[in-house]
Coordinates of C-alpha atoms and ligand atoms in Angstrom, one line a residue:
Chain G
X1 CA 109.8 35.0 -45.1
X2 CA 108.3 38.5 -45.3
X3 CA 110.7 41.9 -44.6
X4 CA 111.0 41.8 -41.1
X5 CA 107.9 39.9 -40.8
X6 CA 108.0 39.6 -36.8
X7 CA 109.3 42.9 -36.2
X8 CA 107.2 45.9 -36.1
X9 CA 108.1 49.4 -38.0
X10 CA 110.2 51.7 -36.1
X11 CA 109.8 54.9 -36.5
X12 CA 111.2 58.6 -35.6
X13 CA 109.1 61.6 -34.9
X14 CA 111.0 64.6 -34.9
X15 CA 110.4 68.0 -34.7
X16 CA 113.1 69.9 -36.2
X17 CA 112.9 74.1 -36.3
X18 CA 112.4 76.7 -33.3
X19 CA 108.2 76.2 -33.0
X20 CA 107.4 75.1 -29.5
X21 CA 104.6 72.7 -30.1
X22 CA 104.5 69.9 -30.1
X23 CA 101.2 68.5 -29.3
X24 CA 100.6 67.0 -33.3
X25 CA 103.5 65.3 -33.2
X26 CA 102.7 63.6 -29.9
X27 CA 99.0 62.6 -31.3
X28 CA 100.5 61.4 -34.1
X29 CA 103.7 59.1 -31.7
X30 CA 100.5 57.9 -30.0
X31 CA 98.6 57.0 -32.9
X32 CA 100.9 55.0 -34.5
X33 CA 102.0 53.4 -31.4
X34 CA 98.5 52.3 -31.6
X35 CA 99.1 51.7 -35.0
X36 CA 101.5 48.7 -34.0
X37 CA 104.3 51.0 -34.8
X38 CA 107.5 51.1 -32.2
X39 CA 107.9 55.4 -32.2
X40 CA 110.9 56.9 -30.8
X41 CA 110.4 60.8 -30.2
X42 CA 112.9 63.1 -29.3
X43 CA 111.1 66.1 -28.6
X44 CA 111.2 69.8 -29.6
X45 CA 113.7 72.0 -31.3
X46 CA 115.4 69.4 -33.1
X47 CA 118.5 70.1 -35.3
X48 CA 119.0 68.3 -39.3
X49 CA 122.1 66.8 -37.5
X50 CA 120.3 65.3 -33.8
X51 CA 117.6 64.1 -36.1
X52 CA 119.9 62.1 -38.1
X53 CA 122.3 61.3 -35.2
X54 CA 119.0 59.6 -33.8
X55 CA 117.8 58.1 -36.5
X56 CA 121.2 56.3 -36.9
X57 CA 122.1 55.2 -33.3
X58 CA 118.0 53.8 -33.5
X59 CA 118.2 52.3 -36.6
X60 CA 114.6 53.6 -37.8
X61 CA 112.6 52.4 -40.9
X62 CA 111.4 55.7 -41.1
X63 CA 111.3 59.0 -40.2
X64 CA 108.2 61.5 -39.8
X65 CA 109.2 65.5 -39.8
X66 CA 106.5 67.4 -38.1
X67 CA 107.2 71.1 -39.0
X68 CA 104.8 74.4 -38.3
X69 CA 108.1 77.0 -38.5
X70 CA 108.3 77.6 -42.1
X71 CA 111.6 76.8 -42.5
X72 CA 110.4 73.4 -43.6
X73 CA 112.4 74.4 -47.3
X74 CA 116.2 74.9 -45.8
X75 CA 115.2 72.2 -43.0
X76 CA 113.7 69.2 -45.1
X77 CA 116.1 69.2 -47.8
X78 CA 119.0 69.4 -45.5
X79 CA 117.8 66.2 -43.7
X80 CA 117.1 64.4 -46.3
X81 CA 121.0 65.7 -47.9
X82 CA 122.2 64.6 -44.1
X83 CA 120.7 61.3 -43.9
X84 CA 122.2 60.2 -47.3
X85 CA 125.5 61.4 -46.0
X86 CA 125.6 58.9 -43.5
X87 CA 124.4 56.0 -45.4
X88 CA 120.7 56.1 -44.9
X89 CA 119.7 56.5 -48.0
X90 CA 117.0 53.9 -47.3
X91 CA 115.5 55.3 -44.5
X92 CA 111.7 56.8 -45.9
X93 CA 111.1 60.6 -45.2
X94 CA 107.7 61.8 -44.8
X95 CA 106.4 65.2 -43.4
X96 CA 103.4 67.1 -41.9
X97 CA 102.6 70.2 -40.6
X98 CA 102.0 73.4 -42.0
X99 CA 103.3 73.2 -46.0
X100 CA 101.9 75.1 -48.9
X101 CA 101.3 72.6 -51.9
X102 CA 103.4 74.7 -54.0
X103 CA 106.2 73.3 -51.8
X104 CA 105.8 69.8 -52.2
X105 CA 107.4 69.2 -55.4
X106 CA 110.8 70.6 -54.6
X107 CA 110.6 68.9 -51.3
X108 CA 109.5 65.4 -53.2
X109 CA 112.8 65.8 -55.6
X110 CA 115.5 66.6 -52.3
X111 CA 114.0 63.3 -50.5
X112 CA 110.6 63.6 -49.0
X113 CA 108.5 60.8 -49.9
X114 CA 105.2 62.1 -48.7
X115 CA 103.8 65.1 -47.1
X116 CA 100.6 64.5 -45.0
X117 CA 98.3 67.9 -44.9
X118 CA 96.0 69.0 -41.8
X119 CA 93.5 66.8 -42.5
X120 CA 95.3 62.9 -42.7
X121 CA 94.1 60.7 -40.8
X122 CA 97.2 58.6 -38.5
X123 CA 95.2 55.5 -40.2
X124 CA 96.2 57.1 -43.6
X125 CA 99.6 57.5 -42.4
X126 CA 100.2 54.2 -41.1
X127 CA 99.0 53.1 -44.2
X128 CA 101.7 54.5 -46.4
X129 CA 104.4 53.6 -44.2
X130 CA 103.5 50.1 -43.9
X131 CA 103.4 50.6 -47.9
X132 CA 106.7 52.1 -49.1
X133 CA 108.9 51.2 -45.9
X134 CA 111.4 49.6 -48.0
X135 CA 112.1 45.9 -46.8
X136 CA 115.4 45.6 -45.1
X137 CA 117.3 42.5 -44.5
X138 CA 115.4 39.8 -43.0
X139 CA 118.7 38.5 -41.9
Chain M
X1 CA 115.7 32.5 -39.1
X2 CA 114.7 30.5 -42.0
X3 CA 117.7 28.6 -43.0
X4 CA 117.8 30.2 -46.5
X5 CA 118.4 33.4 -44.8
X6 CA 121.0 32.3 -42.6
X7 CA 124.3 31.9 -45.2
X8 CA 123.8 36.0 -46.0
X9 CA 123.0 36.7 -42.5
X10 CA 126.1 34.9 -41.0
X11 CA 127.8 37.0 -43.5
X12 CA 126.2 40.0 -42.8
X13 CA 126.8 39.4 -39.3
X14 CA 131.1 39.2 -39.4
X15 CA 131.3 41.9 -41.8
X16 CA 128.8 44.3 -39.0
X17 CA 130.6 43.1 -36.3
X18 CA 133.8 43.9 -37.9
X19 CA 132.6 47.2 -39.0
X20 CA 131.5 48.2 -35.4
X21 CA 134.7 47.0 -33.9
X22 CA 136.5 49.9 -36.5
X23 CA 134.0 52.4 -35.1
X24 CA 131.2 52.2 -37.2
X25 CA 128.2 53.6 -35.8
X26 CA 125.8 52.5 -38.1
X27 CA 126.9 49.2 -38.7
X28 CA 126.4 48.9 -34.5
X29 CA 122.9 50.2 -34.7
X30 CA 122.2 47.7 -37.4
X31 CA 123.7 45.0 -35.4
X32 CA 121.4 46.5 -32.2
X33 CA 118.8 46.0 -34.6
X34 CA 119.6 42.1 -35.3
X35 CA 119.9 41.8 -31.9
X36 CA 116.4 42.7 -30.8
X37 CA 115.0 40.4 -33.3
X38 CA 117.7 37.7 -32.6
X39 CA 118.7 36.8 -36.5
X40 CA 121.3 34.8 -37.5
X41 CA 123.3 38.1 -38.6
X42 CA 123.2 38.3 -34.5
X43 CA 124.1 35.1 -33.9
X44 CA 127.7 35.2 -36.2
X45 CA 128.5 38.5 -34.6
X46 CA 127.9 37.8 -31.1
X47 CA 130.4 34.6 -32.0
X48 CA 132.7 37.4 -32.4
X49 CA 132.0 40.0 -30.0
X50 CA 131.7 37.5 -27.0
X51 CA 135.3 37.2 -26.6
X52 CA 136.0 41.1 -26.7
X53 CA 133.2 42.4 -24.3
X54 CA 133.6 42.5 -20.2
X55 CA 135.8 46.0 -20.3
X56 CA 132.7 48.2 -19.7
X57 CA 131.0 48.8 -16.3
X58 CA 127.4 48.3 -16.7
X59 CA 124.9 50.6 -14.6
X60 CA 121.3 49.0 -14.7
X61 CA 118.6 52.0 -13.4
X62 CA 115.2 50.7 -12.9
X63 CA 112.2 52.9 -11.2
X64 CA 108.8 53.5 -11.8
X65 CA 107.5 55.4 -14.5
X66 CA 108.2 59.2 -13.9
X67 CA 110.7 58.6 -11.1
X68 CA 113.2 61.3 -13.4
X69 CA 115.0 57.5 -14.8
X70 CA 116.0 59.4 -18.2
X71 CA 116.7 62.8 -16.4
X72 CA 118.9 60.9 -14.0
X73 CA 121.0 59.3 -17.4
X74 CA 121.1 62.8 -18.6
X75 CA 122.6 63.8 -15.6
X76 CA 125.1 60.7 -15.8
X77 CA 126.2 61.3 -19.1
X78 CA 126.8 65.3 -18.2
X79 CA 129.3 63.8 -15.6
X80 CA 130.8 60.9 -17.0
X81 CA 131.5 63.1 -20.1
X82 CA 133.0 65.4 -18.5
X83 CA 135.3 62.8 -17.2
X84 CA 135.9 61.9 -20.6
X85 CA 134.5 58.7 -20.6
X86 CA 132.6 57.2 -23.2
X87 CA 128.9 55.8 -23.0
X88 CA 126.5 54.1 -24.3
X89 CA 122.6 53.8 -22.9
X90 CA 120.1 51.0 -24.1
X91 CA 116.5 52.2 -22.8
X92 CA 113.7 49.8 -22.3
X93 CA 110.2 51.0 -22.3
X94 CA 107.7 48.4 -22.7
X95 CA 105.6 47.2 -25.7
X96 CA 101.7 47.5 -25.9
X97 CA 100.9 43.8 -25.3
X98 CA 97.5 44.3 -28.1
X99 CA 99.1 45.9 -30.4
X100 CA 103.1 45.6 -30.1
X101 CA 103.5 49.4 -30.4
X102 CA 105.4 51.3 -28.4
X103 CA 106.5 54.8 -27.2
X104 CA 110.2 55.2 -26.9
X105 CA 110.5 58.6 -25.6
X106 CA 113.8 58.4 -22.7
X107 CA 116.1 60.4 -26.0
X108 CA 113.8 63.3 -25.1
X109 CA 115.6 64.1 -21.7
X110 CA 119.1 63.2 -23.1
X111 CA 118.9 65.9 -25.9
X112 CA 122.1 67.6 -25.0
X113 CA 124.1 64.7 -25.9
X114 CA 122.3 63.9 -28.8
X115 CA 125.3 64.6 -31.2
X116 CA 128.4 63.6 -28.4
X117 CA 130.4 61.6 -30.5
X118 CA 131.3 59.5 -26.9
X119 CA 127.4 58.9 -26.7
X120 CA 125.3 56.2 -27.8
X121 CA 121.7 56.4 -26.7
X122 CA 119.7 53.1 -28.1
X123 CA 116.0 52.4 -27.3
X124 CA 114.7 49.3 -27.5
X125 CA 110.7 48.0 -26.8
X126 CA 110.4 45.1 -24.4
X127 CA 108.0 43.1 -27.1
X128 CA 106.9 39.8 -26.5
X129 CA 110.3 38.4 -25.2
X130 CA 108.8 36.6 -22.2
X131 CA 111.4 35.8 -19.9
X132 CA 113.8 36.7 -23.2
X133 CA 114.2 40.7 -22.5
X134 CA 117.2 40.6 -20.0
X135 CA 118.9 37.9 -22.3
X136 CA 118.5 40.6 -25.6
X137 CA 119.5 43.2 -23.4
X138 CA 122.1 41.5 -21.8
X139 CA 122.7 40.6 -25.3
X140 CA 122.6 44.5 -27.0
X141 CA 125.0 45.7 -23.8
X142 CA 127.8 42.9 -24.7
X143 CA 127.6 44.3 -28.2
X144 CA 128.5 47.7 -27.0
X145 CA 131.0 46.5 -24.3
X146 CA 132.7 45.4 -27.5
X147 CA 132.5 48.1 -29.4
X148 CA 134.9 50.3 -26.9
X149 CA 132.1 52.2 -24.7
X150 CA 133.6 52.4 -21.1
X151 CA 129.9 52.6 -19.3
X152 CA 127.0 51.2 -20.5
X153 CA 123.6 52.1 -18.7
X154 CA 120.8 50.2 -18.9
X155 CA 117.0 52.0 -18.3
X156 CA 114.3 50.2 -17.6
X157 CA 110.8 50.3 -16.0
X158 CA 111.0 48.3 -12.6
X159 CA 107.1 46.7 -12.8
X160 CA 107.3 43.0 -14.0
X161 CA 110.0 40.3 -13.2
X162 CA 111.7 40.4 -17.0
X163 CA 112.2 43.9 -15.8
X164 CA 113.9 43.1 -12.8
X165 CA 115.7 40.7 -14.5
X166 CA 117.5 43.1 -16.8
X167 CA 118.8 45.0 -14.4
X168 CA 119.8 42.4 -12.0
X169 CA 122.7 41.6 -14.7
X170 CA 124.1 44.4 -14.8
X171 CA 127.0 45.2 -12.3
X172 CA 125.7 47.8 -10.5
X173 CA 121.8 48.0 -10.2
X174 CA 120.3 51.6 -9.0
X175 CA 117.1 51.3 -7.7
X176 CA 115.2 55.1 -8.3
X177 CA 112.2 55.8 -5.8
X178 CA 110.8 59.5 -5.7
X179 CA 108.4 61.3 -3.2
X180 CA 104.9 61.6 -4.3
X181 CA 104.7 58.5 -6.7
X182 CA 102.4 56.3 -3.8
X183 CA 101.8 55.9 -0.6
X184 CA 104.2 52.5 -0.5
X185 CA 107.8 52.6 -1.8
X186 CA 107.6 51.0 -5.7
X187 CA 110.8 48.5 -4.9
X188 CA 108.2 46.6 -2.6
X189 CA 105.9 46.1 -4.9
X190 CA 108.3 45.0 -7.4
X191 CA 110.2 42.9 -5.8
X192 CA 113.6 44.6 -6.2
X193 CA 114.8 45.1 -2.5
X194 CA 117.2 42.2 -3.3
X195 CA 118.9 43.3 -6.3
X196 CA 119.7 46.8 -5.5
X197 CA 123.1 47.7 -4.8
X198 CA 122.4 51.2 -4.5
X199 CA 118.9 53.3 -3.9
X200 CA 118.4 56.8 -4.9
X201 CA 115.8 58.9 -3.9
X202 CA 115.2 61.3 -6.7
X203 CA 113.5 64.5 -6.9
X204 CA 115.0 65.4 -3.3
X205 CA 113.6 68.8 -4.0
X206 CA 110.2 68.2 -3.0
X207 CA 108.4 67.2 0.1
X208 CA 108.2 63.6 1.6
X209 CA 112.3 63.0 0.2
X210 CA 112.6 62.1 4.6
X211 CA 109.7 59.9 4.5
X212 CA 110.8 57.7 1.4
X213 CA 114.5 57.6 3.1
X214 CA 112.6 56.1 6.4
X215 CA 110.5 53.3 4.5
X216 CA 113.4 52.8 2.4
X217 CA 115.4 52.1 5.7
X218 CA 113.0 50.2 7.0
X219 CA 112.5 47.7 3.9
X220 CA 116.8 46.8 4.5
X221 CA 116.4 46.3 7.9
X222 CA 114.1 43.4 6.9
X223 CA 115.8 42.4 3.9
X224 CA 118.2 39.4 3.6
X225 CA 121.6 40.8 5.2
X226 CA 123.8 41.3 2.3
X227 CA 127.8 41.7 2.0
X228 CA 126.9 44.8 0.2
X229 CA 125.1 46.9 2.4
X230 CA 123.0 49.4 -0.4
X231 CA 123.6 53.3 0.4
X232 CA 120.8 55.3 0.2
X233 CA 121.4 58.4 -1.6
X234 CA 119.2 61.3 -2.8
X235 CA 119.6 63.7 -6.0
X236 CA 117.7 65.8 -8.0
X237 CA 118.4 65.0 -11.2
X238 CA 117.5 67.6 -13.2
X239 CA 119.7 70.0 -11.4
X240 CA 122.7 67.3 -11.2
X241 CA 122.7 67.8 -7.7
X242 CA 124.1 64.2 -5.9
X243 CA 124.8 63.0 -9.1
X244 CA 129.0 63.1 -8.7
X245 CA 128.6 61.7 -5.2
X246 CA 126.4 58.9 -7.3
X247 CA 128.8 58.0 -9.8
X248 CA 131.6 57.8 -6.5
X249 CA 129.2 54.8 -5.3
X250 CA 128.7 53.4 -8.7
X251 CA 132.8 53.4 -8.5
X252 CA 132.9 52.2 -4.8
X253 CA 130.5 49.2 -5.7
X254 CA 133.0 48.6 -8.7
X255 CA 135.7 47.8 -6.5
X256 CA 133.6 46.3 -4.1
X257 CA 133.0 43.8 -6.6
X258 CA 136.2 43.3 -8.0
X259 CA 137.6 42.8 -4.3
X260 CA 135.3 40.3 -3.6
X261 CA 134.6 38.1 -6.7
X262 CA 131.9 39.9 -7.8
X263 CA 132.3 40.6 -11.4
X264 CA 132.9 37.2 -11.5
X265 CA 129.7 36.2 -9.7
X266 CA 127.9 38.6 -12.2
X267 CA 129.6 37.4 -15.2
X268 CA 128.9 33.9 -14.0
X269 CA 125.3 34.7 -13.7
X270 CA 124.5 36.6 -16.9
X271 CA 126.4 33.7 -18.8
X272 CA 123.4 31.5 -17.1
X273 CA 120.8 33.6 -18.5
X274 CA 121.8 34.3 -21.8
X275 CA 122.8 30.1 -22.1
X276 CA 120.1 29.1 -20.9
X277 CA 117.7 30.5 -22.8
X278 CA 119.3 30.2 -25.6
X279 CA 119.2 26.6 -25.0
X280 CA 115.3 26.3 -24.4
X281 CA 115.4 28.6 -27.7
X282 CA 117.2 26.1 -29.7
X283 CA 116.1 22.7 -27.9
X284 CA 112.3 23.6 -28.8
X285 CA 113.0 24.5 -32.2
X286 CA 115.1 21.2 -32.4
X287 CA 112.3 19.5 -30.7
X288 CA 110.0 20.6 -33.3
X289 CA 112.0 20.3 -36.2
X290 CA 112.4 16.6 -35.2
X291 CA 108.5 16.2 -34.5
X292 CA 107.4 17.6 -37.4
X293 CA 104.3 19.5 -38.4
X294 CA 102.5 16.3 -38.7
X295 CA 103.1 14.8 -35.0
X296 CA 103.0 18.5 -33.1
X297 CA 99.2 19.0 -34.3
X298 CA 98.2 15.3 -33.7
X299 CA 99.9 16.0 -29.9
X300 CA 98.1 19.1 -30.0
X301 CA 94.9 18.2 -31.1
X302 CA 95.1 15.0 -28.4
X303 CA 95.7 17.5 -25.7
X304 CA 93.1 19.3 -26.8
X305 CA 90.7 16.3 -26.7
X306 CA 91.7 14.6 -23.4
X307 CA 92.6 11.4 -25.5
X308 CA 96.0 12.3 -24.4
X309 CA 97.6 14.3 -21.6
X310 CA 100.7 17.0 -21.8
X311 CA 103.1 15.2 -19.9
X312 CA 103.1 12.2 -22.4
X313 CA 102.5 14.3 -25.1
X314 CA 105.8 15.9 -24.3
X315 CA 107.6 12.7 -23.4
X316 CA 106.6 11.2 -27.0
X317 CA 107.9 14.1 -29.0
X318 CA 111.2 14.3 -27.0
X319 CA 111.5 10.1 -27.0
X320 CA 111.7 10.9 -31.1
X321 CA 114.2 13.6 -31.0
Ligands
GDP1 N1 111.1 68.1 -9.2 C1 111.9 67.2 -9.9 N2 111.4 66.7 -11.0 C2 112.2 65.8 -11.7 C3 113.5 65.4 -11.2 N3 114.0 64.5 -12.0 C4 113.1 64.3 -13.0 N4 112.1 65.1 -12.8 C5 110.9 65.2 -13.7 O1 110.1 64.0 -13.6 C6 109.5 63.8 -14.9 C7 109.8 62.4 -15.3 O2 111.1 62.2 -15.6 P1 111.8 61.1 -16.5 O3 113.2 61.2 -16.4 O4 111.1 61.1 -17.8 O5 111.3 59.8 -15.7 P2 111.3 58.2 -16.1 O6 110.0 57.9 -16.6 O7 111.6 57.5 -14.8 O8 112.4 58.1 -17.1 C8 110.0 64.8 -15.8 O9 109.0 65.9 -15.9 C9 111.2 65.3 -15.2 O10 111.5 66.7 -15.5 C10 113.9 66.0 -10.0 O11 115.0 65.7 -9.4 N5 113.1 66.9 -9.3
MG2 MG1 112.5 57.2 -19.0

């Protein structure tokens, strides 16, 4: 039997920084809905440690950042740092929003597994989650 | 739930169960997890939570969509908190019956408890568990009776009867209406009249509060008299205000049960759900398993081609098991 093969990918949207919009990340809850995807969202002004809190207490797959502040380098990093802390190491870490390229790299090496420019389609995002969300136990 | 699976998963399931007992919080959202998709990592820890849950007093809030449900829990947890009690919330919003997606957005009004060690906010999408969603719920609230909380709530969307059904196991069962969401009171519609021990009328700060209270009235004077006779009560939820006098008639209901052998009445009747369908689950896969592939399509197929009807069908397989 497949990874989870009758449960569908849960994933948290969070918005984490002081930026009060939050009509991307709400598309992109939608889309993936759509998608198939079960999307918990939590809303703006998230801190590193309610985005992790919620991520543990739901039990998440994965978790999509959706960031415009420019704060993405202390914020990121920390969440990944955070999220390992509390044993979920496994949990996959993508991000969107507003990142120069010459940021990705660093943000690859403290966790983030993707980071999905202006243009990506939610069909491109589902996509790579369905891809790299790790299997967990079937059991 | 393929049996090679089921060795690890049993094991799995002690050691998480275990784990959540000693406070683990991410071994109980894992268990949560096997829970919802009823694994047999579930199945050994529920063997050992059964016996420790039934210390938590469980609040089941149904209302339609936009009725301030979530705002309403926020406003619970502000109060119970500051009572020191401890609480966990399980909300249910419901799964997009083409694609299984879903929204889970109630967190976004509890955001001030979202790192309260006492809280535990859980969502959970109704998926395809016809007639199974108040047995997994009933199911996710007994793990978190065991694992210490003092309240558990229960959200939930009051439109279909799976709906109704999770709230009508828990012990006390607020039914939310608010001004402005139809011209007819949504508990009509749903059917809900009967399992509400208490009504609220939520966002009391707008116009037509008076008019809801007078349908509202009007629907229990028709209803079956009850022992219980359900307050009405109004708040607005996103001030707090009516929410202590709330949680006094959540309290009052509490001994009201106890006095009268309620809790026993509701224990009695959640034990029928959850064995019950646990017991179609595991006759039918039984049933099957017996059958075979080979038999099931020939019944199937025979159906299918009116050289045989359902009720034999049925009768032949079960005669083999
Ligand atoms: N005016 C007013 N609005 C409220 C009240 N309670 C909740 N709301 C608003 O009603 C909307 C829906 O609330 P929500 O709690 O998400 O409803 P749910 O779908 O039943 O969970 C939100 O915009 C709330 O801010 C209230 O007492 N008064
Ligand atoms: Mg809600």
């Amino acid at each position: 039997m497949g990874p989870m093969s009758d449960r569908p990918i849960k994933v948290l949207i969070a918005k984490p920084g002081l930026d009060g919009h939050d009509r991307g990340a709400k598309v992109l809850a939608r889309g993936l809905r759509d998608e198939g995807f079960e999307v918990v969202y939590t809303g703006l002004r998230q801190t590193p440690d309610m985005i992790v809190t919620a991520a543990l207490q739901e039990d998440v797959d994965t978790v999509g950042l959706s960031i415009l502040s420019g704060a993405h380098m202390t914020l990121l990093p920390r969440i990944c740092e955070l999220l390992r802390e509390r044993g979920l190491g496994d949990v996959l870490v993508t991000a969107g929003g507003i990142i120069p390229d010459e940021d990705v790299p660093r943000l690859r090496d403290a966790g983030v597994a993707a980071v999905f420019g202006p243009g990506t389609t939610i069909g491109e995002v589902a996509a790579f989650l369905r891809e790299n969300v790790r299997p967990r136990d079937a059991a | 739930m393929t049996t090679a699976a089921a060795p690890d998963g049993h094991a799995r399931g002690a050691a998480l169960a275990e784990a959540a007992l000693a406070g683990d919080r991410r071994a109980l959202a894992r268990l949560l997890t096997a829970v919802e998709s009823r694994t047999p990592t579930a199945e050994s820890a529920i063997r050992i939570l059964h016996p420790r849950a039934g210390g938590a007093h469980v609040i089941g809030i149904t209302g339609a969509p936009g009725s301030g449900k979530s705002t309403l829990v926020n406003a619970l947890l502000r109060e119970l908190r500051a009572r020191g009690r401890s609480v966990a919330v399980i909300a249910v919003d419901p799964s997009s019956p083409i694609t299984g997606g879903a929204i889970l957005g109630d967190r976004v009004r509890m955001q001030e408890h979202a790192t309260d060690d006492g809280v535990f906010i859980r969502s959970m999408a109704a998926r395809g568990h016809a007639g199974g969603l108040a047995a997994t719920t009933d199911a996710a609230v007994a793990v978190l009776d065991a694992a210490g909380f003092d309240v558990v709530i229960v959200e939930t969307v009051g439109t279909g009867q799976s709906e109704v059904e999770v709230v009508a196991t828990t012990d006390t069962t607020v039914v939310l209406e608010a001004p402005g969401m139809g011209d007819e009171i949504q508990a009509i519609k749903a059917g809900i009249m009967e399992v509400a021990d208490l009504f609220v009328i939520n966002k009391a700060d707008r116009d037509g509060a008076d008019q809801v209270e007078r349908e509202l009235e009007g629907m229990k004077s028709l209803a079956m008299a009850r022992d219980w006779d359900p307050p009405v009560l109004r708040t607005v939820a996103q001030q707090g205000a009516g929410v202590a006098e709330l949680l006094a008639q959540v309290r009052e209901h509490g001994h009201w049960l106890r006095g009268h052998g309620g809790l026993a009445r509701k224990a009695r009747e959640r034990a029928r759900l959850r064995f019950e369908s646990l017991l179609a689950e595991a006759s039918v896969r039984r049933a099957k398993a017996l059958a075979g592939p080979a038999r099931l399509e020939a019944a199937l197929q025979g159906i299918a081609d009116r050289t045989l009807d359902p009720y034999t069908a049925v009768d032949e397989i079960l005669s083999q098991a």
